[in-house]
Coordinates of C-alpha atoms and ligand atoms in Angstrom, one line a residue:
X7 CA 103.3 76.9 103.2
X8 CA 100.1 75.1 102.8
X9 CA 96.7 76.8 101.8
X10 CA 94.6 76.8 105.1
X11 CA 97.5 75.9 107.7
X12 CA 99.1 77.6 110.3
X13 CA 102.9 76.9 112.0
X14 CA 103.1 75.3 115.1
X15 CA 105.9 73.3 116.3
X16 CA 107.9 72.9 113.3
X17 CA 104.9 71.6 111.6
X18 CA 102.1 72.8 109.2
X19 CA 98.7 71.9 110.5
X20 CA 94.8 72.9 109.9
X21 CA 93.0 75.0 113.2
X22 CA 91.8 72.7 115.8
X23 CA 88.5 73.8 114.5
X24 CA 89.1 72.9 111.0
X25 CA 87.6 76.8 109.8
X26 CA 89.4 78.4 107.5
X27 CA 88.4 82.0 106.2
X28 CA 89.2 84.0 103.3
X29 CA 91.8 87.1 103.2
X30 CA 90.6 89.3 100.5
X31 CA 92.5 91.5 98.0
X32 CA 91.6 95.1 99.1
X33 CA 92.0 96.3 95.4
X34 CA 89.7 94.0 93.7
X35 CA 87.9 93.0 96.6
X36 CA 88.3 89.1 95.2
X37 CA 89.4 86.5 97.9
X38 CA 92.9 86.3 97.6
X39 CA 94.1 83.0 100.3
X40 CA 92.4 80.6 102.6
X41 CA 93.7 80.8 105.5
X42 CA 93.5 78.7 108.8
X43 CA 91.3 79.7 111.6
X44 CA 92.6 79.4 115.0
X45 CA 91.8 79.8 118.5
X46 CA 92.4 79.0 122.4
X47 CA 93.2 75.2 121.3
X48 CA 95.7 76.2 118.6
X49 CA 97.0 79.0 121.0
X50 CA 97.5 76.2 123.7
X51 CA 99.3 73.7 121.2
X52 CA 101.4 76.5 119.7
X53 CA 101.9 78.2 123.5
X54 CA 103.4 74.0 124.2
X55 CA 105.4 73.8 121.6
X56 CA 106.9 77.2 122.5
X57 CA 107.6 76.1 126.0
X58 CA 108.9 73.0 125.8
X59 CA 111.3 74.6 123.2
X60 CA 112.4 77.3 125.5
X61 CA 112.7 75.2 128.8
X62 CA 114.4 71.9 127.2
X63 CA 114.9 72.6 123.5
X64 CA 118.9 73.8 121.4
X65 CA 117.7 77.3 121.0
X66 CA 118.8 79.1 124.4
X67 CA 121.2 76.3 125.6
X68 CA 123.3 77.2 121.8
X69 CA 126.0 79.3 121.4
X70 CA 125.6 82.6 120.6
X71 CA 127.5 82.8 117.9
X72 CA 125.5 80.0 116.0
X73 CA 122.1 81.5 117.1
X74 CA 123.5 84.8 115.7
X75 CA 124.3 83.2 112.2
X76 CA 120.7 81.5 112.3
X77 CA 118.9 84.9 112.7
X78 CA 121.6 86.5 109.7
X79 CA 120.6 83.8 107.2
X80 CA 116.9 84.8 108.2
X81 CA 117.8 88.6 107.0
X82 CA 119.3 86.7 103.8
X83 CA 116.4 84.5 103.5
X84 CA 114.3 87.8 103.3
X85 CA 116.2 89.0 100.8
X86 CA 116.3 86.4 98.5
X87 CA 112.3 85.7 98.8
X88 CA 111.8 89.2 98.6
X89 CA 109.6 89.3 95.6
X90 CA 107.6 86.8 96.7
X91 CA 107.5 88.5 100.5
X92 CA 106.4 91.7 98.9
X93 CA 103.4 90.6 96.9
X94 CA 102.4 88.9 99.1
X95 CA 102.5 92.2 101.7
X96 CA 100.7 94.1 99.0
X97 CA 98.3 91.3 98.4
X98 CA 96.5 91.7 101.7
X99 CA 97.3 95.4 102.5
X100 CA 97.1 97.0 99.4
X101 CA 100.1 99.1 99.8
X102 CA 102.1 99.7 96.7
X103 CA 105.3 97.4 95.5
X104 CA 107.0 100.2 95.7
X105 CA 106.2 100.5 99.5
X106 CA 106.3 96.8 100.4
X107 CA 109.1 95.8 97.7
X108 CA 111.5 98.8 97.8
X109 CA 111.2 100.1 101.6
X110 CA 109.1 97.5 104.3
X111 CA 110.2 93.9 103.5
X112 CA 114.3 95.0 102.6
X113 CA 114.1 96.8 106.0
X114 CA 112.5 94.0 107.8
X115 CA 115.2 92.2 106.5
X116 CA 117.9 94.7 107.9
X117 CA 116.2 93.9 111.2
X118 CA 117.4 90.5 111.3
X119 CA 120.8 91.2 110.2
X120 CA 120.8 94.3 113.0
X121 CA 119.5 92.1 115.7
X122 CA 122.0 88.5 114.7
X123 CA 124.5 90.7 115.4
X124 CA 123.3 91.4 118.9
X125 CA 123.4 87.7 119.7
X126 CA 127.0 87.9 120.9
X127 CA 126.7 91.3 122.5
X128 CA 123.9 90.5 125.2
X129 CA 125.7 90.4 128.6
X130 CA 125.8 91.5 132.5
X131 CA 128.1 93.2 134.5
X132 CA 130.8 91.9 137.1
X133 CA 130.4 94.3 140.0
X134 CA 133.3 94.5 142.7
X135 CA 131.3 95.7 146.0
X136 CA 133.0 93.8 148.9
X137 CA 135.9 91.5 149.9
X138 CA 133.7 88.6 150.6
X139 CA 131.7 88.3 148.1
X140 CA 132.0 87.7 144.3
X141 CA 128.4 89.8 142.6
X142 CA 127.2 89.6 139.3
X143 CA 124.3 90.6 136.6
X144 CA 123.3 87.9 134.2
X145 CA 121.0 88.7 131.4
X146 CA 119.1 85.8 130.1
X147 CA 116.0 85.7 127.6
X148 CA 112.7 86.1 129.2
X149 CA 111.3 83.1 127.9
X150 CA 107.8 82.5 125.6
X151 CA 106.8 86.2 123.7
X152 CA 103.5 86.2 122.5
X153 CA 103.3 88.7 119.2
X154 CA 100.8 90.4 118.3
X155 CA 100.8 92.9 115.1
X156 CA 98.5 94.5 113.2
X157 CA 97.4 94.8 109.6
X158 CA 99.3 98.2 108.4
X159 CA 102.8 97.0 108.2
X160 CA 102.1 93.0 109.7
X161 CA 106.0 91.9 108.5
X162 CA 107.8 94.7 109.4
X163 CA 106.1 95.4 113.0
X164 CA 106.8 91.5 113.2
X165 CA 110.7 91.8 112.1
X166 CA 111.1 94.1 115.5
X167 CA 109.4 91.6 117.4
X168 CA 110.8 88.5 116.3
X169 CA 114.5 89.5 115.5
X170 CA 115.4 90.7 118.8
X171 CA 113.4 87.8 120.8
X172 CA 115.1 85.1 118.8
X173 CA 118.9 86.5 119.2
X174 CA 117.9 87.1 122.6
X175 CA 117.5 83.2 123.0
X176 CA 113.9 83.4 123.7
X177 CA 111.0 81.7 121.5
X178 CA 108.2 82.6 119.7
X179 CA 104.1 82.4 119.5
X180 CA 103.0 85.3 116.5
X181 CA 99.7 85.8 115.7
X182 CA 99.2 88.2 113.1
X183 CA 96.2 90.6 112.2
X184 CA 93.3 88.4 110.5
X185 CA 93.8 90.3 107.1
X186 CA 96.9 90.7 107.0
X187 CA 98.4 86.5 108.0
X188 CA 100.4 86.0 104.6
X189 CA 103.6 87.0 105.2
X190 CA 104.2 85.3 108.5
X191 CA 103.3 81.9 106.9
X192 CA 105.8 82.7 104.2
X193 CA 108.4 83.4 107.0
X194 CA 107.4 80.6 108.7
X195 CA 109.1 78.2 105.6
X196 CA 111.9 80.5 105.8
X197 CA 112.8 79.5 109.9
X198 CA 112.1 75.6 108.3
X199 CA 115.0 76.7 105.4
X200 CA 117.3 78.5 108.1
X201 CA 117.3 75.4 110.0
X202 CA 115.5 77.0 113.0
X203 CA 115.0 73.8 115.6
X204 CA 111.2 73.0 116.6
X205 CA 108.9 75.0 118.4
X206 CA 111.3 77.9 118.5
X207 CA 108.8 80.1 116.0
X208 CA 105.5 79.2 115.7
X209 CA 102.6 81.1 113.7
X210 CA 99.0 81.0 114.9
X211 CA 96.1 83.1 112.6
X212 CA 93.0 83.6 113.4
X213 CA 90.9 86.8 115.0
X214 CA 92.3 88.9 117.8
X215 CA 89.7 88.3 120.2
X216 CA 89.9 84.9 120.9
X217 CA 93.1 83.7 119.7
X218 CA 95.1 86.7 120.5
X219 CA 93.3 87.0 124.0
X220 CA 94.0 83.4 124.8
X221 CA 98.0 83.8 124.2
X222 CA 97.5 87.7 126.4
X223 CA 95.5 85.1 129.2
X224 CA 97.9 82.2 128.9
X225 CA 100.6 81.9 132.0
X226 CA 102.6 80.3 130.0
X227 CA 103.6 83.0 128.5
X228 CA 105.9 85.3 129.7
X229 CA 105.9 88.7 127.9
X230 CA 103.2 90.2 124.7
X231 CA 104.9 92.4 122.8
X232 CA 101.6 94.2 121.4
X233 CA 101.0 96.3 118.1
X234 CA 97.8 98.1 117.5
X235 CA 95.2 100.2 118.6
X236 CA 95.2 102.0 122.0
X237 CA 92.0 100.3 123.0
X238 CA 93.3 96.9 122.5
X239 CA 96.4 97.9 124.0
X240 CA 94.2 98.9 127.6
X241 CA 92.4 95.6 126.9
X242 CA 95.5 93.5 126.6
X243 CA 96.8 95.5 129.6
X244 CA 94.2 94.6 131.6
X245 CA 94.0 90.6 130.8
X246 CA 97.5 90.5 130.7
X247 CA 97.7 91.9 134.9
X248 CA 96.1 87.9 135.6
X249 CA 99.6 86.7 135.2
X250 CA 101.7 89.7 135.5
X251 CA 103.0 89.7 132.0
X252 CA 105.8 91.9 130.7
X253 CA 104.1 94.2 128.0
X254 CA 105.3 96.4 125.2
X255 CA 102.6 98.2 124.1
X256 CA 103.4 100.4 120.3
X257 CA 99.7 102.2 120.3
X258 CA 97.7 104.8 118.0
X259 CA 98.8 108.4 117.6
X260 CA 97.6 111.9 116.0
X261 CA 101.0 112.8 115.1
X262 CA 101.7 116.8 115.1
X263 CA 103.6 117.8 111.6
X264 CA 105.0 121.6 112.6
X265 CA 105.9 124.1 109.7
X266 CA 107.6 127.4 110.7
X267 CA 107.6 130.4 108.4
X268 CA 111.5 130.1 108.0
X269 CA 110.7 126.5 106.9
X270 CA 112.2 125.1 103.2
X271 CA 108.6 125.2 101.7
X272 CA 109.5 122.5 99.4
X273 CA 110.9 120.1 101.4
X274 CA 107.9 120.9 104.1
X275 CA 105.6 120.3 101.3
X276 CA 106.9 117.0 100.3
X277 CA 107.4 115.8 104.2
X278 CA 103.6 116.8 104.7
X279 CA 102.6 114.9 101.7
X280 CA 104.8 111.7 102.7
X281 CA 103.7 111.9 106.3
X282 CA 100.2 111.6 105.5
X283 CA 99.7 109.8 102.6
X284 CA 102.8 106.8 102.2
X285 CA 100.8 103.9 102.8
X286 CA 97.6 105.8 102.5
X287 CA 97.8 107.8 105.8
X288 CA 97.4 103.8 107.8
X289 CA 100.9 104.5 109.9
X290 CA 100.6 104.9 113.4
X291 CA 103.0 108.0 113.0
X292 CA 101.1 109.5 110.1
X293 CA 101.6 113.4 109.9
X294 CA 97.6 113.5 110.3
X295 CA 97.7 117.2 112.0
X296 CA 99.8 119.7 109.7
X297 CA 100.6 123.0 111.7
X298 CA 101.5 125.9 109.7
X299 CA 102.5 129.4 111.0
X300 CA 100.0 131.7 109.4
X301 CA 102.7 133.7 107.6
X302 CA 103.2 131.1 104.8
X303 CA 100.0 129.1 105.4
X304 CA 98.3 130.4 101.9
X305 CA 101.6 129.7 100.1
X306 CA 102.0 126.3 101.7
X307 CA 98.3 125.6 100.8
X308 CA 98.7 126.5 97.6
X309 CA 101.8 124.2 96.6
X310 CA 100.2 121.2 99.1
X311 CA 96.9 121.7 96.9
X312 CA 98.7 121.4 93.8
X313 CA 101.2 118.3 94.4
X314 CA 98.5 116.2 96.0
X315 CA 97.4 116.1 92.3
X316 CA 99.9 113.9 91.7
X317 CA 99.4 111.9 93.6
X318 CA 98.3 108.3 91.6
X319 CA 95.8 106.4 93.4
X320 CA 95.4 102.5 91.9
X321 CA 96.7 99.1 91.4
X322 CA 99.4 98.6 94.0
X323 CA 101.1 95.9 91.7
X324 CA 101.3 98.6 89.0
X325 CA 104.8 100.3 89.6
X326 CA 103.4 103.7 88.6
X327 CA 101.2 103.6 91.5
X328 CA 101.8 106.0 95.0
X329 CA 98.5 104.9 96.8
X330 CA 96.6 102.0 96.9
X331 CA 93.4 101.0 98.6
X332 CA 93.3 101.0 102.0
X333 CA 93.2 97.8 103.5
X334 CA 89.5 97.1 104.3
X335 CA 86.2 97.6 103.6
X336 CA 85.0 98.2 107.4
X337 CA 88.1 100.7 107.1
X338 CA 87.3 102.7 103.9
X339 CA 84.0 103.3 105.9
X340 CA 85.8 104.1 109.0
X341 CA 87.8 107.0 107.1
X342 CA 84.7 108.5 105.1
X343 CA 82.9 108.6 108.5
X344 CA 85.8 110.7 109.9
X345 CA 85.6 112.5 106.3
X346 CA 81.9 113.3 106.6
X347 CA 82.5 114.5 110.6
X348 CA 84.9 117.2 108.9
X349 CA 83.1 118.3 106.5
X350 CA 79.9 118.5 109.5
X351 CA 82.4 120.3 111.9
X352 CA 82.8 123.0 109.4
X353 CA 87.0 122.5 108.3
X354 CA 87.0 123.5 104.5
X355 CA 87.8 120.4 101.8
X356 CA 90.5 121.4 99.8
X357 CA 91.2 118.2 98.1
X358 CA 89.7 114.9 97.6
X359 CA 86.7 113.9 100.0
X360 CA 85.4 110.9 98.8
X361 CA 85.8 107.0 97.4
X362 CA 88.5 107.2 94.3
X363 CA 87.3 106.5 90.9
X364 CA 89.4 103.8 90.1
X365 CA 89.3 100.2 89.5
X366 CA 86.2 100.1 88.2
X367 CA 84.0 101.2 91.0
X368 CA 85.8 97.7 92.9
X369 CA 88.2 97.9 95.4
X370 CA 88.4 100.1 98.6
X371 CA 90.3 103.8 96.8
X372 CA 89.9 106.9 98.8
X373 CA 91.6 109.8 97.6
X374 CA 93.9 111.8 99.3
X375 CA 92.1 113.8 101.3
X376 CA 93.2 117.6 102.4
X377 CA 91.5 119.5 105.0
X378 CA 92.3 123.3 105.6
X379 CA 91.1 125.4 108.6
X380 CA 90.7 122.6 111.3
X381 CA 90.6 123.7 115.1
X382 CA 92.5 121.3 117.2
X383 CA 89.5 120.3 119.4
X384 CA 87.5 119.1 116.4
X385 CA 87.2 115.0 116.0
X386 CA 89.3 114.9 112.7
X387 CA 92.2 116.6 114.7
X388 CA 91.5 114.5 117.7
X389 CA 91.0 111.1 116.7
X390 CA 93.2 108.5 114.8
X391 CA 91.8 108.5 111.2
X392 CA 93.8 106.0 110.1
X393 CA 93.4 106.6 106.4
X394 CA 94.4 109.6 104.0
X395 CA 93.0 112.0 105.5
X396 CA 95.0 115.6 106.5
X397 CA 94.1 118.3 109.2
X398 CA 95.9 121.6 108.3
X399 CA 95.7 123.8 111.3
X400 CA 97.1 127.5 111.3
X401 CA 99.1 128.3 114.4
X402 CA 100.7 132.0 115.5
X403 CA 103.8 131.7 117.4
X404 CA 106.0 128.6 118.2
X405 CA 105.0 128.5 122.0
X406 CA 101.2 128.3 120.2
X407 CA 102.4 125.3 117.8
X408 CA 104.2 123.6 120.0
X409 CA 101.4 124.3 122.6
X410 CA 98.9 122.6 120.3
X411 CA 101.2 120.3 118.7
X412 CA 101.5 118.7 122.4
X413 CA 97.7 119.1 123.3
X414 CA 96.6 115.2 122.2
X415 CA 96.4 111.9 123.9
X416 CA 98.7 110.4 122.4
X417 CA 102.5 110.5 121.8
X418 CA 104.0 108.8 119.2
X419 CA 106.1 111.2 116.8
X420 CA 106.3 114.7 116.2
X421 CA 108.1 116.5 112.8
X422 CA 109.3 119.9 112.9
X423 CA 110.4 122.3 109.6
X424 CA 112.6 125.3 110.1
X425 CA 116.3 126.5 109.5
X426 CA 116.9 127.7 112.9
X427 CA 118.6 125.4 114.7
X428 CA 117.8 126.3 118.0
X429 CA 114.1 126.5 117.5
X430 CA 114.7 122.8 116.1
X431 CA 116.1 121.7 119.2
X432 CA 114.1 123.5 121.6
X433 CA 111.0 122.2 119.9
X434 CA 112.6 118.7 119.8
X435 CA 113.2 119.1 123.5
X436 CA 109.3 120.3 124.4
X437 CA 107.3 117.9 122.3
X438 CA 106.3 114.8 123.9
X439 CA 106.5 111.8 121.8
X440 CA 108.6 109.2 121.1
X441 CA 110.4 110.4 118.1
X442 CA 110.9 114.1 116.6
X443 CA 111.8 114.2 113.1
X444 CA 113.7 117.7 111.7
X445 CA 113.1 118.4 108.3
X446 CA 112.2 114.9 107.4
X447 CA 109.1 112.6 108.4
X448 CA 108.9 109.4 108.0
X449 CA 112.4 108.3 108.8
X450 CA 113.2 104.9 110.7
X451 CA 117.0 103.0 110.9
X452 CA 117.0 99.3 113.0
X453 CA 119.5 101.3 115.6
X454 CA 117.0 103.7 116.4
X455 CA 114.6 102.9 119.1
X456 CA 110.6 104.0 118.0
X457 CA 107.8 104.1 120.3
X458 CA 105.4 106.4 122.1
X459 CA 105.0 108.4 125.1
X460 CA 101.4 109.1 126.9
X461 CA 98.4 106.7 125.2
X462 CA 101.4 105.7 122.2
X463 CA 101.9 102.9 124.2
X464 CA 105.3 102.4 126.2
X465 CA 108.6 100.3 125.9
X466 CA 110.9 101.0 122.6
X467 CA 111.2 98.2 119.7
X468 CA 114.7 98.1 117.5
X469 CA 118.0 99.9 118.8
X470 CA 119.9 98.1 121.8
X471 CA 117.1 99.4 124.1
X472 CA 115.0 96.9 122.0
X473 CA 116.3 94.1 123.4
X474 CA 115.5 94.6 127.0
X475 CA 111.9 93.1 126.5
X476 CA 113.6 90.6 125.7
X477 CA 115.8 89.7 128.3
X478 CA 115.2 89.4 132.8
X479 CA 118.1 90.4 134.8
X480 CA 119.7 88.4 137.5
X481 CA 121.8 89.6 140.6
X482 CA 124.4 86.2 141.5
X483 CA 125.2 86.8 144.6
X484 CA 128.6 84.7 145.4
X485 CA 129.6 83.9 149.0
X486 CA 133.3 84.0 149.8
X487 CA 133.2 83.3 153.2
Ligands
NAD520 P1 94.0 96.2 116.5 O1 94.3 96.7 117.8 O2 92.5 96.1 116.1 O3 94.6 94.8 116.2 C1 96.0 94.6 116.4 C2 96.2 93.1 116.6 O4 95.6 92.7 117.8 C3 95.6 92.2 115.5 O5 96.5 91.1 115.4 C4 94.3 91.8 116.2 O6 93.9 90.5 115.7 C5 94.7 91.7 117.7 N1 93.6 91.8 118.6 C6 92.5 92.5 118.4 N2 91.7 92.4 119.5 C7 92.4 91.7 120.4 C8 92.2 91.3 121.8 N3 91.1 91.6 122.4 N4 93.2 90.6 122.4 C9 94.4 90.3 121.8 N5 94.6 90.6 120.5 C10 93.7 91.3 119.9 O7 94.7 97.2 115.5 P2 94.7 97.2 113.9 O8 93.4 97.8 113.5 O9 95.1 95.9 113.3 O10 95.9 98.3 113.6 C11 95.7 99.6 113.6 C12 96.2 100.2 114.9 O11 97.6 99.9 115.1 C13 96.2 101.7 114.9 O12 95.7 102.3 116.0 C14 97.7 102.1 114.8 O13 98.0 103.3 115.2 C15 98.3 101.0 115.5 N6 99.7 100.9 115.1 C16 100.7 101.3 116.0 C17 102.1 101.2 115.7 C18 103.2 101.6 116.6 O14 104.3 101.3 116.4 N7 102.9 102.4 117.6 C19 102.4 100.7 114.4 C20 101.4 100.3 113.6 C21 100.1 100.4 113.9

């Protein structure tokens, strides 16, 4: 990878513009890389390259067998550069090493390995329907994808974008959030080491709105698989009807976190403190709206109050750490703003509330943030936060929890606590989001499709349903006289 170049082609080479800007290090808030700055002319080389690889280049004319091996020894190359992967995660984002180095980066690596073995699997069905006529499905790739990811988990969003587009035979244009572009570079020399032929995965940074707009406009692409906020998401929906592009859209949510009294109280205490706070409450399935049945709500407060403690905000490179700085500046604002609404709407602080007093008054810390007595119509309980911050609202009866647990734009994921199983299930069955965790939060496997219902977005990344974005299907109709 060279400082201030991005990947199109099979080659490293500055922006058309020759700009470059600065990523900076969230937890010291020093610049960190120079990175390239691209835009519609870089989109249109890498959008070229990407083309004339799918339409006359090895990658969907090989077999699949050998394009299956070449995704595997991507999973492997992962692995081995995992380290480097991870810091380099953690530089940008400010998770921990723990988060990026233990959990993201090994299962974005699983992906790969998941999705090579899919290479050989892909296939349509021979249907007998008449005498005359021999009928068939193909399924073939679908041609250019355009990626776009965001900053809160930009390799591992990426891994179930790429992995199944590439076994699928199809080839790639990424561009990755602006703050977040380090990790895609660094898998970019990892295609070049995997042998990978030209133009087949191509990496352009630069800012959403003009480079990631210009791939969203561009006919020559066939299908965006999209990451991000809902707005965006509308916006790219919108652009994207020019040319009638196949879209998979993994938006926002306000995630509903449902305690019943017959809950275990520790296990419910540690999923609420995981499904806010891992990677500092910037998930798009964040547990951000913690509903607890009013019989145990002052016990549950009082052992949520007292573990959040624990909790050890600083240095993501320091091992010891559970919560780093979140990833920006314009987000740190963005989450005290939401944190200054609460306190305004009248829901009662019961832990942190402010910046974190570490690092020396540098870097962008915000403590774990715990509010009790929220209403579900006020804006904390309404609105993606993004950040660590928790709305703990008491509900009466499951029809009420799973009444307010469902009343929210979005749709994402859903958690609920109990040791009845049939309240489990039947709450499984009523909530309306992509995935419903049981007495666990947080949970993800590359066989297990994720994505949202209502404003979450729509389509499903990983699992085999994954892989229909990435494929068209064809009727053959043969004549047999
Ligand atoms: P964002 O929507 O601002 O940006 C996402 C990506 O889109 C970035 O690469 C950005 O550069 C690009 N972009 C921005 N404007 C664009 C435009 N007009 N045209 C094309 N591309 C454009 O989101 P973010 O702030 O980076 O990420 C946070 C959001 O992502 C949250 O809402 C979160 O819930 C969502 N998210 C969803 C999932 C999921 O799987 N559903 C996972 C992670 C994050």
């Amino acid at each position: 990878m060279t400082s201030g170049s991005m990947f199109i082609g099979g080659a490293w080479r500055p922006s058309s513009s020759g700009e470059t800007y600065e990523t900076i290090n969230p937890a010291t808030e020093e610049p960190s890389a120079t990175v390239a700055k691209g835009d519609e002319r870089d989109i249109d080389l890498a959008v070229a390259a990407a083309r004339g690889a799918f339409d006359r280049g090895p990658w969907p004319r090989m077999t699949a067998a050998e394009r299956g091996r070449i995704v595997w020894k991507l999973g492997d190359l992962i692995t081995q550069n995992l380290d480097e992967m991870a810091r380099l995660e953690s530089l940008c984002t400010g998770k921990t090493m723990f988060d990026s180095g233990k959990v993201e980066i090994p299962f974005a690596a699983e992906v790969f390995r998941y999705y090579a073995g899919w290479a050989t699997k892909i296939h349509g069905e021979t249907l007998l329907l008449r005498e005359n006529a021999f009928t068939l499905t193909l399924r073939q790739p679908v041609g250019v994808v355009g990626a776009i990811v965001p900053w809160n988990f930009p390799f591992l969003l990426s891994s179930w974008k790429i992995a199944p587009a590439l076994a699928a035979g199809n080839t790639v244009v990424l561009k990755p959030a602006s703050l977040t572009p380090l990790t895609a570079l660094k898998f970019a020399e990892l295609c070049q080491e995997a042998g990978l032929p030209e133009g087949v995965f191509n990496v352009v940074t630069g800012p959403g709105g003009r480079a990631g707009m210009a791939l969203v406009r561009d006919s020559r692409v066939d299908k965006i698989a999209f990451t991000g906020s809902t707005a965006v998401g509308k916006e790219i929906m919108r652009e994207g009807a020019g040319t009638l592009k196949r879209l998979s859209l993994e938006l926002g949510g306000k995630s509903p976190n449902i305690v019943f009294a017959d809950a275990d109280m520790d296990a419910a205490v540690k999923g609420a403190l995981t499904g806010i706070f891992y990677n500092k409450g910037e998930v798009c399935a964040a547990g951000s709206r913690l509903f607890v049945e009013e019989k145990i709500h002052d016990a549950l407060m009082a052992q949520l109050t007292e573990k959040v403690k624990g909790l050890k905000v600083g240095d993501p490179m320091d091992r010891a750490t559970r919560m780093g700085p979140v990833v920006s500046r314009q987000q740190m604002e963005t989450v005290l703003g939401y944190i200054e609404a609460g306190k305004r709407e009248g829901a009662r602080l019961v832990a942190g509330g402010g910046r974190a007093n570490v690092g020396g008054g540098k870097g962008y810390f915000v403590e774990p943030t715990i509010f009790d007595g929220v209403t579900n119509t006020m804006k904390i309980a309404r609105e993606e936060i993004f950040g660590p911050v928790l709305s703990v609202i008491p509900f009466k009866s499951i029809e009420d929890g799973l009444a307010q647990g469902n009343d929210t734009s979005y749709g994402l994921a859903a958690a609920v606590w109990t040791r009845d199983v049939a309240k489990a299930l039947k709450a499984a069955r009523a909530i309306r989001a992509g995935t419903v965790w049981v007495n666990a939060y947080n949970l993800f496997d590359a066989a297990l499709p994720f994505g949202g219902f209502k404003e979450s977005g729509f389509g499903r990344e990983m699992g085999s349903v994954g892989l229909d974005h990435y494929t068209e299907v064809k009727t053959v109709w043969v004549d047999l006289g």
